[in-house]
Amino acid sequence: MDLQDQLKNLFPEHTPSEEKKPVKSDIWLQDDPIICKYEKRKGKPITILEGYNGADKDFKKLAKELKTKLSVGGTIKNEAIIIQGDYRDKIMEILKGKGFNVKRVGG
């Protein structure tokens, strides 16, 4: 007899309710979509994220999180996140999971 069964015996009229707390993001979410595009520079593929208009530190935090989750290199230049490699699908999944609106451009 596990704990749940014991609780049901002690409190037969109680119905357990599962309360889900909304996931609170520490990064500012915007209404406009983030543009996710693919380019080749010097023969090497890169993924570029543009259109984020939040705070600079949130932008840096987002870039670091993406680079860490994908285990790739990247940088921030001219208000754009540049990720080494073609990771558009994975980046879009991560951003949508965080609540961002993402638009895929090209290909």
Short mmCIF file of C-alpha atoms in Angstrom, two decimals:
data_model
loop_
_atom_site.label_atom_id
_atom_site.label_comp_id
_atom_site.label_asym_id
_atom_site.label_seq_id
_atom_site.Cartn_x
_atom_site.Cartn_y
_atom_site.Cartn_z
CA MET A 1 0.00 0.00 0.00
CA ASP A 2 1.61 3.23 -1.10
CA LEU A 3 1.17 6.74 0.25
CA GLN A 4 -1.56 7.72 -2.23
CA ASP A 5 -3.72 4.75 -1.17
CA GLN A 6 -3.25 5.59 2.49
CA LEU A 7 -4.30 9.18 1.89
CA LYS A 8 -7.41 8.03 0.01
CA ASN A 9 -8.36 5.83 2.99
CA LEU A 10 -7.87 8.71 5.46
CA PHE A 11 -9.65 11.35 3.34
CA PRO A 12 -12.19 9.61 1.06
CA GLU A 13 -14.02 12.76 -0.06
CA HIS A 14 -10.90 14.68 -1.01
CA THR A 15 -10.16 14.87 -4.72
CA PRO A 16 -6.56 15.72 -5.52
CA SER A 17 -6.09 18.59 -7.88
CA GLU A 18 -2.90 19.17 -9.75
CA GLU A 19 -1.96 22.80 -9.92
CA LYS A 20 0.49 23.68 -12.63
CA LYS A 21 2.45 26.82 -12.06
CA PRO A 22 3.03 28.79 -15.23
CA VAL A 23 6.63 28.76 -16.36
CA LYS A 24 7.99 32.21 -15.72
CA SER A 25 10.65 33.22 -18.18
CA ASP A 26 13.45 35.47 -17.02
CA ILE A 27 13.83 36.77 -20.58
CA TRP A 28 11.51 39.47 -21.91
CA LEU A 29 9.10 38.09 -24.54
CA GLN A 30 8.11 40.28 -27.45
CA ASP A 31 5.10 40.40 -29.75
CA ASP A 32 7.02 40.69 -33.03
CA PRO A 33 8.51 37.47 -34.40
CA ILE A 34 12.22 36.74 -34.23
CA ILE A 35 13.61 36.17 -37.72
CA CYS A 36 15.57 32.91 -38.06
CA LYS A 37 17.55 32.71 -41.30
CA TYR A 38 20.33 30.66 -42.85
CA GLU A 39 23.38 31.96 -44.69
CA LYS A 40 26.75 30.77 -45.86
CA ARG A 41 29.77 32.90 -45.09
CA LYS A 42 33.18 31.88 -46.40
CA GLY A 43 31.65 28.53 -47.38
CA LYS A 44 30.47 27.72 -43.85
CA PRO A 45 26.80 27.58 -42.78
CA ILE A 46 25.50 29.92 -40.07
CA THR A 47 22.12 30.60 -38.51
CA ILE A 48 21.19 34.23 -37.83
CA LEU A 49 18.54 35.40 -35.36
CA GLU A 50 17.35 38.98 -35.81
CA GLY A 51 14.52 41.17 -34.63
CA TYR A 52 14.78 40.93 -30.83
CA ASN A 53 13.99 44.30 -29.31
CA GLY A 54 14.37 43.56 -25.61
CA ALA A 55 17.16 44.51 -23.22
CA ASP A 56 20.78 43.88 -24.16
CA LYS A 57 21.43 41.61 -21.18
CA ASP A 58 18.37 39.47 -22.04
CA PHE A 59 19.66 39.18 -25.60
CA LYS A 60 23.06 38.02 -24.35
CA LYS A 61 21.43 35.57 -21.95
CA LEU A 62 19.32 34.13 -24.79
CA ALA A 63 22.40 33.76 -27.01
CA LYS A 64 24.35 32.01 -24.28
CA GLU A 65 21.48 29.63 -23.56
CA LEU A 66 21.11 28.72 -27.24
CA LYS A 67 24.85 28.12 -27.64
CA THR A 68 24.92 25.98 -24.51
CA LYS A 69 21.91 23.84 -25.46
CA LEU A 70 23.19 23.27 -28.99
CA SER A 71 26.86 22.89 -27.94
CA VAL A 72 28.05 25.18 -30.71
CA GLY A 73 29.88 28.47 -31.04
CA GLY A 74 28.38 31.80 -31.87
CA THR A 75 28.47 35.53 -31.27
CA ILE A 76 26.36 38.67 -31.05
CA LYS A 77 26.98 41.32 -33.72
CA ASN A 78 24.85 44.26 -34.87
CA GLU A 79 21.81 43.22 -32.80
CA ALA A 80 21.83 39.69 -34.26
CA ILE A 81 22.76 36.32 -32.78
CA ILE A 82 25.04 34.36 -35.12
CA ILE A 83 25.19 30.59 -34.44
CA GLN A 84 27.73 28.40 -36.24
CA GLY A 85 25.98 25.72 -38.30
CA ASP A 86 22.48 25.16 -39.66
CA TYR A 87 20.35 24.73 -36.51
CA ARG A 88 17.17 26.53 -37.61
CA ASP A 89 14.79 23.73 -36.65
CA LYS A 90 16.31 23.14 -33.21
CA ILE A 91 16.54 26.87 -32.46
CA MET A 92 12.93 27.40 -33.48
CA GLU A 93 11.81 24.56 -31.17
CA ILE A 94 13.77 26.02 -28.24
CA LEU A 95 12.43 29.54 -28.80
CA LYS A 96 8.83 28.36 -29.24
CA GLY A 97 9.18 26.36 -26.02
CA LYS A 98 10.17 29.59 -24.27
CA GLY A 99 7.11 31.39 -25.68
CA PHE A 100 8.69 33.37 -28.51
CA ASN A 101 7.07 33.86 -31.89
CA VAL A 102 9.60 32.74 -34.53
CA LYS A 103 9.54 33.24 -38.29
CA ARG A 104 11.69 31.14 -40.60
CA VAL A 105 13.18 32.98 -43.57
CA GLY A 106 14.78 31.27 -46.57
CA GLY A 107 14.84 27.59 -47.44
#
